[in-house]
Amino acid sequence: MPGMTQYQTVTADETVLRDGTIKLHGPEAFEGMRRAGRLAAEILDALVPFVQPGVTTGAIDDFVRQMTLDGGAIPATLGYRGYAHSCCTSINNVICHGIPGDKVLRDGDIVNIDVTPLLDGWHGDSSRMYLVGDVPLKARRLVEVTYECLMLGIEQAKPGKRLGDIGAVIQRHAEAHRYGVVREFCGHGLGRLFHDAPEVVHAARAGTGPELVPGMFFTIEPMINLGKPGVKMLDDGWTAVTRDRSLSAQFEHSIGITEDGCEIFTLSPTGLHKPPY
Ligand code: MF3
Ligand code: CO
Ligand code: CO
């Protein structure tokens, strides 16, 4: 029922609540998101030479925390619902929310690193896949198609479209390659809040869901499995893995809807956002 969607125009400095409304932002908020998003992209860029066989996910987490703090920001995940780390590191069959620790990256791994600097009250949320050493073609292809899914979704992000149009193109592209689209985790509104309305699903019917209007901020972050879409949660309460143990890939950008399309807040200043690296 698209008529039920509630939008709320907010100023850059007012306190906003997680009340189910979709927030509509002005130029000052766009500038705040641009700065937070740029820092997220710079962190992900700086990780490219760092992510090598032999490095631990804990060392990646330390790197992310230090660079976030050096940039004048705070990792939004630190202390978020009891999460005690500065990023998520999701290797191979881990879909998302992999917890950094002693685990060592090995030649042939694929790993998603997801960062969320909170800069001057604005959240820049972005993730990319990194190829560790020599990665088999099947895995590289999954990474590439997942990136294409994200960018096809972003092409749909403009006034006059609906949220379901984004999920529809992502699902079509992934399933054309016989990959599975994860349903349990979604993109989300963000801005002053880390996770806000709307829910951005990555498998949907075209023409459904809330209408996209200028000033909306949200992430698109498709998780695509080489096998079936099913998810299993590990006992740590965070780590989501593929039920069939197949590989999984994810890319995430934070965007803002403009008058004639969208602005990608988390684009790499050096063009490193696109695989292969
Ligand atoms: N960055 C993730 C997202 O894209 C959220 C991670 S929450 C954490 O929404 F607590 F698991 F870190
Ligand atoms: Co996100
Ligand atoms: Co994220």
PDB file of N, CA and C in Angstrom, residues 16-114:
ATOM      1  N   VAL A  16      16.099  13.421  15.185  1.00  0.00           N
ATOM      2  CA  VAL A  16      15.108  12.600  14.486  1.00  0.00           C
ATOM      3  C   VAL A  16      14.925  11.268  15.202  1.00  0.00           C
ATOM      4  N   LEU A  17      13.736  10.746  15.134  1.00  0.00           N
ATOM      5  CA  LEU A  17      13.390   9.499  15.822  1.00  0.00           C
ATOM      6  C   LEU A  17      13.213   8.373  14.822  1.00  0.00           C
ATOM      7  N   ARG A  18      13.406   7.177  15.327  1.00  0.00           N
ATOM      8  CA  ARG A  18      13.177   5.977  14.531  1.00  0.00           C
ATOM      9  C   ARG A  18      11.690   5.641  14.640  1.00  0.00           C
ATOM     10  N   ASP A  19      10.878   6.443  13.955  1.00  0.00           N
ATOM     11  CA  ASP A  19       9.425   6.359  14.108  1.00  0.00           C
ATOM     12  C   ASP A  19       8.749   5.787  12.862  1.00  0.00           C
ATOM     13  N   GLY A  20       9.542   5.218  11.974  1.00  0.00           N
ATOM     14  CA  GLY A  20       8.965   4.593  10.782  1.00  0.00           C
ATOM     15  C   GLY A  20       8.772   5.545   9.618  1.00  0.00           C
ATOM     16  N   THR A  21       8.965   6.854   9.845  1.00  0.00           N
ATOM     17  CA  THR A  21       8.810   7.797   8.730  1.00  0.00           C
ATOM     18  C   THR A  21      10.090   7.850   7.906  1.00  0.00           C
ATOM     19  N   ILE A  22       9.922   8.140   6.618  1.00  0.00           N
ATOM     20  CA  ILE A  22      11.072   8.338   5.735  1.00  0.00           C
ATOM     21  C   ILE A  22      11.454   9.814   5.798  1.00  0.00           C
ATOM     22  N   LYS A  23      12.700  10.086   6.193  1.00  0.00           N
ATOM     23  CA  LYS A  23      13.136  11.464   6.353  1.00  0.00           C
ATOM     24  C   LYS A  23      13.548  12.064   5.007  1.00  0.00           C
ATOM     25  N   LEU A  24      13.182  13.324   4.803  1.00  0.00           N
ATOM     26  CA  LEU A  24      13.576  14.052   3.587  1.00  0.00           C
ATOM     27  C   LEU A  24      14.500  15.187   3.990  1.00  0.00           C
ATOM     28  N   HIS A  25      15.698  15.194   3.386  1.00  0.00           N
ATOM     29  CA  HIS A  25      16.765  16.086   3.838  1.00  0.00           C
ATOM     30  C   HIS A  25      17.049  17.199   2.843  1.00  0.00           C
ATOM     31  N   GLY A  26      17.644  18.285   3.361  1.00  0.00           N
ATOM     32  CA  GLY A  26      18.030  19.428   2.533  1.00  0.00           C
ATOM     33  C   GLY A  26      19.529  19.489   2.287  1.00  0.00           C
ATOM     34  N   PRO A  27      19.983  20.587   1.652  1.00  0.00           N
ATOM     35  CA  PRO A  27      21.379  20.740   1.208  1.00  0.00           C
ATOM     36  C   PRO A  27      22.412  20.560   2.319  1.00  0.00           C
ATOM     37  N   GLU A  28      22.104  21.037   3.515  1.00  0.00           N
ATOM     38  CA  GLU A  28      23.074  20.933   4.618  1.00  0.00           C
ATOM     39  C   GLU A  28      23.310  19.464   4.995  1.00  0.00           C
ATOM     40  N   ALA A  29      22.244  18.685   4.987  1.00  0.00           N
ATOM     41  CA  ALA A  29      22.348  17.255   5.272  1.00  0.00           C
ATOM     42  C   ALA A  29      23.125  16.541   4.162  1.00  0.00           C
ATOM     43  N   PHE A  30      22.877  16.941   2.920  1.00  0.00           N
ATOM     44  CA  PHE A  30      23.647  16.356   1.805  1.00  0.00           C
ATOM     45  C   PHE A  30      25.141  16.610   2.021  1.00  0.00           C
ATOM     46  N   GLU A  31      25.489  17.804   2.463  1.00  0.00           N
ATOM     47  CA  GLU A  31      26.904  18.123   2.689  1.00  0.00           C
ATOM     48  C   GLU A  31      27.475  17.257   3.818  1.00  0.00           C
ATOM     49  N   GLY A  32      26.695  17.051   4.883  1.00  0.00           N
ATOM     50  CA  GLY A  32      27.141  16.192   5.981  1.00  0.00           C
ATOM     51  C   GLY A  32      27.368  14.759   5.512  1.00  0.00           C
ATOM     52  N   MET A  33      26.459  14.252   4.695  1.00  0.00           N
ATOM     53  CA  MET A  33      26.574  12.869   4.188  1.00  0.00           C
ATOM     54  C   MET A  33      27.734  12.729   3.204  1.00  0.00           C
ATOM     55  N   ARG A  34      27.960  13.802   2.439  1.00  0.00           N
ATOM     56  CA  ARG A  34      29.074  13.809   1.478  1.00  0.00           C
ATOM     57  C   ARG A  34      30.392  13.639   2.234  1.00  0.00           C
ATOM     58  N   ARG A  35      30.536  14.306   3.347  1.00  0.00           N
ATOM     59  CA  ARG A  35      31.781  14.245   4.124  1.00  0.00           C
ATOM     60  C   ARG A  35      31.944  12.875   4.796  1.00  0.00           C
ATOM     61  N   ALA A  36      30.872  12.379   5.399  1.00  0.00           N
ATOM     62  CA  ALA A  36      30.937  11.060   6.044  1.00  0.00           C
ATOM     63  C   ALA A  36      31.172   9.967   5.004  1.00  0.00           C
ATOM     64  N   GLY A  37      30.493  10.088   3.880  1.00  0.00           N
ATOM     65  CA  GLY A  37      30.621   9.094   2.807  1.00  0.00           C
ATOM     66  C   GLY A  37      32.016   9.091   2.203  1.00  0.00           C
ATOM     67  N   ARG A  38      32.591  10.292   2.060  1.00  0.00           N
ATOM     68  CA  ARG A  38      33.940  10.371   1.498  1.00  0.00           C
ATOM     69  C   ARG A  38      34.944   9.697   2.422  1.00  0.00           C
ATOM     70  N   LEU A  39      34.783   9.883   3.728  1.00  0.00           N
ATOM     71  CA  LEU A  39      35.695   9.228   4.673  1.00  0.00           C
ATOM     72  C   LEU A  39      35.550   7.702   4.584  1.00  0.00           C
ATOM     73  N   ALA A  40      34.327   7.215   4.472  1.00  0.00           N
ATOM     74  CA  ALA A  40      34.119   5.759   4.316  1.00  0.00           C
ATOM     75  C   ALA A  40      34.872   5.258   3.088  1.00  0.00           C
ATOM     76  N   ALA A  41      34.752   5.984   1.980  1.00  0.00           N
ATOM     77  CA  ALA A  41      35.414   5.572   0.729  1.00  0.00           C
ATOM     78  C   ALA A  41      36.930   5.624   0.872  1.00  0.00           C
ATOM     79  N   GLU A  42      37.437   6.636   1.562  1.00  0.00           N
ATOM     80  CA  GLU A  42      38.891   6.752   1.757  1.00  0.00           C
ATOM     81  C   GLU A  42      39.423   5.594   2.602  1.00  0.00           C
ATOM     82  N   ILE A  43      38.652   5.190   3.604  1.00  0.00           N
ATOM     83  CA  ILE A  43      39.067   4.053   4.438  1.00  0.00           C
ATOM     84  C   ILE A  43      39.102   2.783   3.588  1.00  0.00           C
ATOM     85  N   LEU A  44      38.057   2.572   2.803  1.00  0.00           N
ATOM     86  CA  LEU A  44      38.000   1.364   1.962  1.00  0.00           C
ATOM     87  C   LEU A  44      39.106   1.390   0.902  1.00  0.00           C
ATOM     88  N   ASP A  45      39.437   2.570   0.388  1.00  0.00           N
ATOM     89  CA  ASP A  45      40.554   2.706  -0.566  1.00  0.00           C
ATOM     90  C   ASP A  45      41.881   2.333   0.099  1.00  0.00           C
ATOM     91  N   ALA A  46      42.085   2.848   1.306  1.00  0.00           N
ATOM     92  CA  ALA A  46      43.357   2.625   2.009  1.00  0.00           C
ATOM     93  C   ALA A  46      43.553   1.157   2.368  1.00  0.00           C
ATOM     94  N   LEU A  47      42.458   0.419   2.456  1.00  0.00           N
ATOM     95  CA  LEU A  47      42.545  -1.004   2.799  1.00  0.00           C
ATOM     96  C   LEU A  47      43.041  -1.867   1.635  1.00  0.00           C
ATOM     97  N   VAL A  48      42.949  -1.351   0.410  1.00  0.00           N
ATOM     98  CA  VAL A  48      43.279  -2.184  -0.754  1.00  0.00           C
ATOM     99  C   VAL A  48      44.672  -2.815  -0.652  1.00  0.00           C
ATOM    100  N   PRO A  49      45.735  -2.039  -0.422  1.00  0.00           N
ATOM    101  CA  PRO A  49      47.060  -2.676  -0.306  1.00  0.00           C
ATOM    102  C   PRO A  49      47.248  -3.458   0.999  1.00  0.00           C
ATOM    103  N   PHE A  50      46.415  -3.180   1.993  1.00  0.00           N
ATOM    104  CA  PHE A  50      46.555  -3.795   3.323  1.00  0.00           C
ATOM    105  C   PHE A  50      45.985  -5.210   3.373  1.00  0.00           C
ATOM    106  N   VAL A  51      44.963  -5.449   2.535  1.00  0.00           N
ATOM    107  CA  VAL A  51      44.262  -6.747   2.562  1.00  0.00           C
ATOM    108  C   VAL A  51      45.049  -7.754   1.726  1.00  0.00           C
ATOM    109  N   GLN A  52      45.890  -8.537   2.409  1.00  0.00           N
ATOM    110  CA  GLN A  52      46.816  -9.474   1.764  1.00  0.00           C
ATOM    111  C   GLN A  52      46.784 -10.806   2.511  1.00  0.00           C
ATOM    112  N   PRO A  53      47.225 -11.891   1.877  1.00  0.00           N
ATOM    113  CA  PRO A  53      47.335 -13.156   2.600  1.00  0.00           C
ATOM    114  C   PRO A  53      48.205 -12.962   3.848  1.00  0.00           C
ATOM    115  N   GLY A  54      47.784 -13.536   4.973  1.00  0.00           N
ATOM    116  CA  GLY A  54      48.567 -13.458   6.205  1.00  0.00           C
ATOM    117  C   GLY A  54      48.064 -12.417   7.189  1.00  0.00           C
ATOM    118  N   VAL A  55      47.274 -11.442   6.703  1.00  0.00           N
ATOM    119  CA  VAL A  55      46.788 -10.401   7.605  1.00  0.00           C
ATOM    120  C   VAL A  55      45.571 -10.940   8.368  1.00  0.00           C
ATOM    121  N   THR A  56      45.414 -10.536   9.637  1.00  0.00           N
ATOM    122  CA  THR A  56      44.239 -10.984  10.400  1.00  0.00           C
ATOM    123  C   THR A  56      43.108  -9.964  10.244  1.00  0.00           C
ATOM    124  N   THR A  57      41.878 -10.468  10.457  1.00  0.00           N
ATOM    125  CA  THR A  57      40.726  -9.562  10.395  1.00  0.00           C
ATOM    126  C   THR A  57      40.782  -8.574  11.560  1.00  0.00           C
ATOM    127  N   GLY A  58      41.414  -8.977  12.654  1.00  0.00           N
ATOM    128  CA  GLY A  58      41.595  -8.064  13.784  1.00  0.00           C
ATOM    129  C   GLY A  58      42.496  -6.887  13.416  1.00  0.00           C
ATOM    130  N   ALA A  59      43.538  -7.156  12.622  1.00  0.00           N
ATOM    131  CA  ALA A  59      44.433  -6.081  12.173  1.00  0.00           C
ATOM    132  C   ALA A  59      43.689  -5.128  11.239  1.00  0.00           C
ATOM    133  N   ILE A  60      42.806  -5.675  10.421  1.00  0.00           N
ATOM    134  CA  ILE A  60      41.964  -4.838   9.547  1.00  0.00           C
ATOM    135  C   ILE A  60      41.083  -3.934  10.407  1.00  0.00           C
ATOM    136  N   ASP A  61      40.520  -4.509  11.468  1.00  0.00           N
ATOM    137  CA  ASP A  61      39.650  -3.738  12.366  1.00  0.00           C
ATOM    138  C   ASP A  61      40.418  -2.598  13.035  1.00  0.00           C
ATOM    139  N   ASP A  62      41.661  -2.888  13.478  1.00  0.00           N
ATOM    140  CA  ASP A  62      42.494  -1.842  14.092  1.00  0.00           C
ATOM    141  C   ASP A  62      42.772  -0.717  13.097  1.00  0.00           C
ATOM    142  N   PHE A  63      43.071  -1.115  11.862  1.00  0.00           N
ATOM    143  CA  PHE A  63      43.346  -0.150  10.790  1.00  0.00           C
ATOM    144  C   PHE A  63      42.128   0.754  10.564  1.00  0.00           C
ATOM    145  N   VAL A  64      40.949   0.137  10.493  1.00  0.00           N
ATOM    146  CA  VAL A  64      39.714   0.893  10.251  1.00  0.00           C
ATOM    147  C   VAL A  64      39.431   1.848  11.414  1.00  0.00           C
ATOM    148  N   ARG A  65      39.592   1.345  12.646  1.00  0.00           N
ATOM    149  CA  ARG A  65      39.319   2.199  13.812  1.00  0.00           C
ATOM    150  C   ARG A  65      40.248   3.399  13.821  1.00  0.00           C
ATOM    151  N   GLN A  66      41.554   3.154  13.592  1.00  0.00           N
ATOM    152  CA  GLN A  66      42.522   4.248  13.634  1.00  0.00           C
ATOM    153  C   GLN A  66      42.242   5.282  12.555  1.00  0.00           C
ATOM    154  N   MET A  67      41.958   4.815  11.346  1.00  0.00           N
ATOM    155  CA  MET A  67      41.731   5.774  10.245  1.00  0.00           C
ATOM    156  C   MET A  67      40.418   6.537  10.426  1.00  0.00           C
ATOM    157  N   THR A  68      39.424   5.868  11.028  1.00  0.00           N
ATOM    158  CA  THR A  68      38.149   6.538  11.319  1.00  0.00           C
ATOM    159  C   THR A  68      38.375   7.665  12.328  1.00  0.00           C
ATOM    160  N   LEU A  69      39.110   7.341  13.394  1.00  0.00           N
ATOM    161  CA  LEU A  69      39.381   8.342  14.437  1.00  0.00           C
ATOM    162  C   LEU A  69      40.251   9.477  13.885  1.00  0.00           C
ATOM    163  N   ASP A  70      41.274   9.118  13.085  1.00  0.00           N
ATOM    164  CA  ASP A  70      42.136  10.133  12.474  1.00  0.00           C
ATOM    165  C   ASP A  70      41.331  11.086  11.589  1.00  0.00           C
ATOM    166  N   GLY A  71      40.244  10.569  11.007  1.00  0.00           N
ATOM    167  CA  GLY A  71      39.392  11.388  10.149  1.00  0.00           C
ATOM    168  C   GLY A  71      38.383  12.217  10.938  1.00  0.00           C
ATOM    169  N   GLY A  72      38.483  12.157  12.261  1.00  0.00           N
ATOM    170  CA  GLY A  72      37.589  12.963  13.099  1.00  0.00           C
ATOM    171  C   GLY A  72      36.241  12.318  13.329  1.00  0.00           C
ATOM    172  N   ALA A  73      36.140  11.021  13.022  1.00  0.00           N
ATOM    173  CA  ALA A  73      34.864  10.314  13.146  1.00  0.00           C
ATOM    174  C   ALA A  73      34.966   9.204  14.188  1.00  0.00           C
ATOM    175  N   ILE A  74      33.835   8.540  14.409  1.00  0.00           N
ATOM    176  CA  ILE A  74      33.756   7.393  15.327  1.00  0.00           C
ATOM    177  C   ILE A  74      33.149   6.235  14.535  1.00  0.00           C
ATOM    178  N   PRO A  75      33.661   5.006  14.716  1.00  0.00           N
ATOM    179  CA  PRO A  75      33.010   3.874  14.043  1.00  0.00           C
ATOM    180  C   PRO A  75      31.625   3.644  14.656  1.00  0.00           C
ATOM    181  N   ALA A  76      30.585   3.772  13.837  1.00  0.00           N
ATOM    182  CA  ALA A  76      29.211   3.686  14.365  1.00  0.00           C
ATOM    183  C   ALA A  76      28.893   2.295  14.911  1.00  0.00           C
ATOM    184  N   THR A  77      29.650   1.294  14.480  1.00  0.00           N
ATOM    185  CA  THR A  77      29.377  -0.079  14.931  1.00  0.00           C
ATOM    186  C   THR A  77      29.914  -0.337  16.336  1.00  0.00           C
ATOM    187  N   LEU A  78      30.873   0.493  16.784  1.00  0.00           N
ATOM    188  CA  LEU A  78      31.525   0.307  18.085  1.00  0.00           C
ATOM    189  C   LEU A  78      30.508   0.559  19.193  1.00  0.00           C
ATOM    190  N   GLY A  79      30.078  -0.536  19.852  1.00  0.00           N
ATOM    191  CA  GLY A  79      29.080  -0.403  20.910  1.00  0.00           C
ATOM    192  C   GLY A  79      27.644  -0.438  20.413  1.00  0.00           C
ATOM    193  N   TYR A  80      27.482  -0.666  19.109  1.00  0.00           N
ATOM    194  CA  TYR A  80      26.140  -0.717  18.520  1.00  0.00           C
ATOM    195  C   TYR A  80      25.473  -2.057  18.852  1.00  0.00           C
ATOM    196  N   ARG A  81      24.396  -2.031  19.647  1.00  0.00           N
ATOM    197  CA  ARG A  81      23.688  -3.247  20.070  1.00  0.00           C
ATOM    198  C   ARG A  81      24.643  -4.314  20.601  1.00  0.00           C
ATOM    199  N   GLY A  82      25.689  -3.877  21.299  1.00  0.00           N
ATOM    200  CA  GLY A  82      26.634  -4.806  21.898  1.00  0.00           C
ATOM    201  C   GLY A  82      27.759  -5.249  20.978  1.00  0.00           C
ATOM    202  N   TYR A  83      27.775  -4.753  19.745  1.00  0.00           N
ATOM    203  CA  TYR A  83      28.868  -5.078  18.818  1.00  0.00           C
ATOM    204  C   TYR A  83      30.095  -4.277  19.250  1.00  0.00           C
ATOM    205  N   ALA A  84      31.271  -4.949  19.318  1.00  0.00           N
ATOM    206  CA  ALA A  84      32.424  -4.299  19.944  1.00  0.00           C
ATOM    207  C   ALA A  84      33.557  -4.011  18.959  1.00  0.00           C
ATOM    208  N   HIS A  85      33.225  -3.869  17.656  1.00  0.00           N
ATOM    209  CA  HIS A  85      34.275  -3.709  16.651  1.00  0.00           C
ATOM    210  C   HIS A  85      33.995  -2.528  15.723  1.00  0.00           C
ATOM    211  N   SER A  86      35.019  -2.169  14.952  1.00  0.00           N
ATOM    212  CA  SER A  86      34.938  -0.953  14.132  1.00  0.00           C
ATOM    213  C   SER A  86      34.519  -1.218  12.703  1.00  0.00           C
ATOM    214  N   CYS A  87      34.419  -2.492  12.336  1.00  0.00           N
ATOM    215  CA  CYS A  87      33.961  -2.851  11.001  1.00  0.00           C
ATOM    216  C   CYS A  87      33.458  -4.292  11.040  1.00  0.00           C
ATOM    217  N   CYS A  88      32.931  -4.755   9.920  1.00  0.00           N
ATOM    218  CA  CYS A  88      32.592  -6.173   9.772  1.00  0.00           C
ATOM    219  C   CYS A  88      33.498  -6.749   8.696  1.00  0.00           C
ATOM    220  N   THR A  89      33.969  -7.979   8.908  1.00  0.00           N
ATOM    221  CA  THR A  89      34.852  -8.651   7.949  1.00  0.00           C
ATOM    222  C   THR A  89      34.234 -10.011   7.632  1.00  0.00           C
ATOM    223  N   SER A  90      33.692 -10.144   6.448  1.00  0.00           N
ATOM    224  CA  SER A  90      32.909 -11.334   6.099  1.00  0.00           C
ATOM    225  C   SER A  90      33.609 -12.107   4.989  1.00  0.00           C
ATOM    226  N   ILE A  91      34.177 -13.254   5.374  1.00  0.00           N
ATOM    227  CA  ILE A  91      35.032 -14.038   4.478  1.00  0.00           C
ATOM    228  C   ILE A  91      34.262 -15.188   3.822  1.00  0.00           C
ATOM    229  N   ASN A  92      34.438 -15.348   2.523  1.00  0.00           N
ATOM    230  CA  ASN A  92      33.947 -16.509   1.753  1.00  0.00           C
ATOM    231  C   ASN A  92      32.457 -16.793   1.964  1.00  0.00           C
ATOM    232  N   ASN A  93      32.116 -17.833   2.756  1.00  0.00           N
ATOM    233  CA  ASN A  93      30.704 -18.204   2.929  1.00  0.00           C
ATOM    234  C   ASN A  93      29.992 -17.341   3.985  1.00  0.00           C
ATOM    235  N   VAL A  94      30.704 -16.390   4.573  1.00  0.00           N
ATOM    236  CA  VAL A  94      30.047 -15.451   5.495  1.00  0.00           C
ATOM    237  C   VAL A  94      29.348 -14.374   4.668  1.00  0.00           C
ATOM    238  N   ILE A  95      28.045 -14.220   4.922  1.00  0.00           N
ATOM    239  CA  ILE A  95      27.230 -13.278   4.147  1.00  0.00           C
ATOM    240  C   ILE A  95      27.460 -11.850   4.625  1.00  0.00           C
ATOM    241  N   CYS A  96      27.383 -11.656   5.946  1.00  0.00           N
ATOM    242  CA  CYS A  96      27.565 -10.317   6.515  1.00  0.00           C
ATOM    243  C   CYS A  96      27.806 -10.419   8.017  1.00  0.00           C
ATOM    244  N   HIS A  97      28.252  -9.291   8.617  1.00  0.00           N
ATOM    245  CA  HIS A  97      28.452  -9.152  10.065  1.00  0.00           C
ATOM    246  C   HIS A  97      29.473 -10.129  10.625  1.00  0.00           C
ATOM    247  N   GLY A  98      30.458 -10.521   9.786  1.00  0.00           N
ATOM    248  CA  GLY A  98      31.585 -11.290  10.295  1.00  0.00           C
ATOM    249  C   GLY A  98      32.352 -10.453  11.308  1.00  0.00           C
ATOM    250  N   ILE A  99      32.708 -11.076  12.436  1.00  0.00           N
ATOM    251  CA  ILE A  99      33.353 -10.356  13.534  1.00  0.00           C
ATOM    252  C   ILE A  99      34.874 -10.430  13.389  1.00  0.00           C
ATOM    253  N   PRO A 100      35.563  -9.288  13.375  1.00  0.00           N
ATOM    254  CA  PRO A 100      37.033  -9.306  13.274  1.00  0.00           C
ATOM    255  C   PRO A 100      37.661  -9.984  14.491  1.00  0.00           C
ATOM    256  N   GLY A 101      38.790 -10.643  14.254  1.00  0.00           N
ATOM    257  CA  GLY A 101      39.473 -11.348  15.348  1.00  0.00           C
ATOM    258  C   GLY A 101      40.784 -11.942  14.882  1.00  0.00           C
ATOM    259  N   ASP A 102      41.061 -13.184  15.339  1.00  0.00           N
ATOM    260  CA  ASP A 102      42.336 -13.838  15.049  1.00  0.00           C
ATOM    261  C   ASP A 102      42.420 -14.469  13.663  1.00  0.00           C
ATOM    262  N   LYS A 103      41.309 -14.546  12.991  1.00  0.00           N
ATOM    263  CA  LYS A 103      41.244 -15.230  11.696  1.00  0.00           C
ATOM    264  C   LYS A 103      42.221 -14.595  10.693  1.00  0.00           C
ATOM    265  N   VAL A 104      42.987 -15.451  10.023  1.00  0.00           N
ATOM    266  CA  VAL A 104      44.003 -14.997   9.074  1.00  0.00           C
ATOM    267  C   VAL A 104      43.480 -15.136   7.647  1.00  0.00           C
ATOM    268  N   LEU A 105      43.634 -14.093   6.851  1.00  0.00           N
ATOM    269  CA  LEU A 105      43.229 -14.172   5.439  1.00  0.00           C
ATOM    270  C   LEU A 105      44.199 -15.066   4.684  1.00  0.00           C
ATOM    271  N   ARG A 106      43.626 -15.901   3.814  1.00  0.00           N
ATOM    272  CA  ARG A 106      44.451 -16.843   3.055  1.00  0.00           C
ATOM    273  C   ARG A 106      44.304 -16.603   1.564  1.00  0.00           C
ATOM    274  N   ASP A 107      45.339 -17.017   0.830  1.00  0.00           N
ATOM    275  CA  ASP A 107      45.329 -16.882  -0.617  1.00  0.00           C
ATOM    276  C   ASP A 107      44.058 -17.516  -1.195  1.00  0.00           C
ATOM    277  N   GLY A 108      43.351 -16.772  -2.019  1.00  0.00           N
ATOM    278  CA  GLY A 108      42.135 -17.298  -2.650  1.00  0.00           C
ATOM    279  C   GLY A 108      40.844 -16.892  -1.960  1.00  0.00           C
ATOM    280  N   ASP A 109      40.942 -16.275  -0.761  1.00  0.00           N
ATOM    281  CA  ASP A 109      39.741 -15.820  -0.053  1.00  0.00           C
ATOM    282  C   ASP A 109      39.129 -14.600  -0.748  1.00  0.00           C
ATOM    283  N   ILE A 110      37.813 -14.452  -0.588  1.00  0.00           N
ATOM    284  CA  ILE A 110      37.168 -13.169  -0.877  1.00  0.00           C
ATOM    285  C   ILE A 110      36.618 -12.658   0.453  1.00  0.00           C
ATOM    286  N   VAL A 111      36.747 -11.353   0.672  1.00  0.00           N
ATOM    287  CA  VAL A 111      36.303 -10.797   1.961  1.00  0.00           C
ATOM    288  C   VAL A 111      35.596  -9.462   1.750  1.00  0.00           C
ATOM    289  N   ASN A 112      34.449  -9.319   2.406  1.00  0.00           N
ATOM    290  CA  ASN A 112      33.754  -8.042   2.425  1.00  0.00           C
ATOM    291  C   ASN A 112      34.181  -7.280   3.678  1.00  0.00           C
ATOM    292  N   ILE A 113      34.529  -6.012   3.486  1.00  0.00           N
ATOM    293  CA  ILE A 113      34.808  -5.143   4.637  1.00  0.00           C
ATOM    294  C   ILE A 113      33.788  -4.014   4.618  1.00  0.00           C
ATOM    295  N   ASP A 114      33.080  -3.857   5.750  1.00  0.00           N
ATOM    296  CA  ASP A 114      31.961  -2.910   5.849  1.00  0.00           C
ATOM    297  C   ASP A 114      32.291  -1.883   6.931  1.00  0.00           C
TER     298      ASP A 114
END
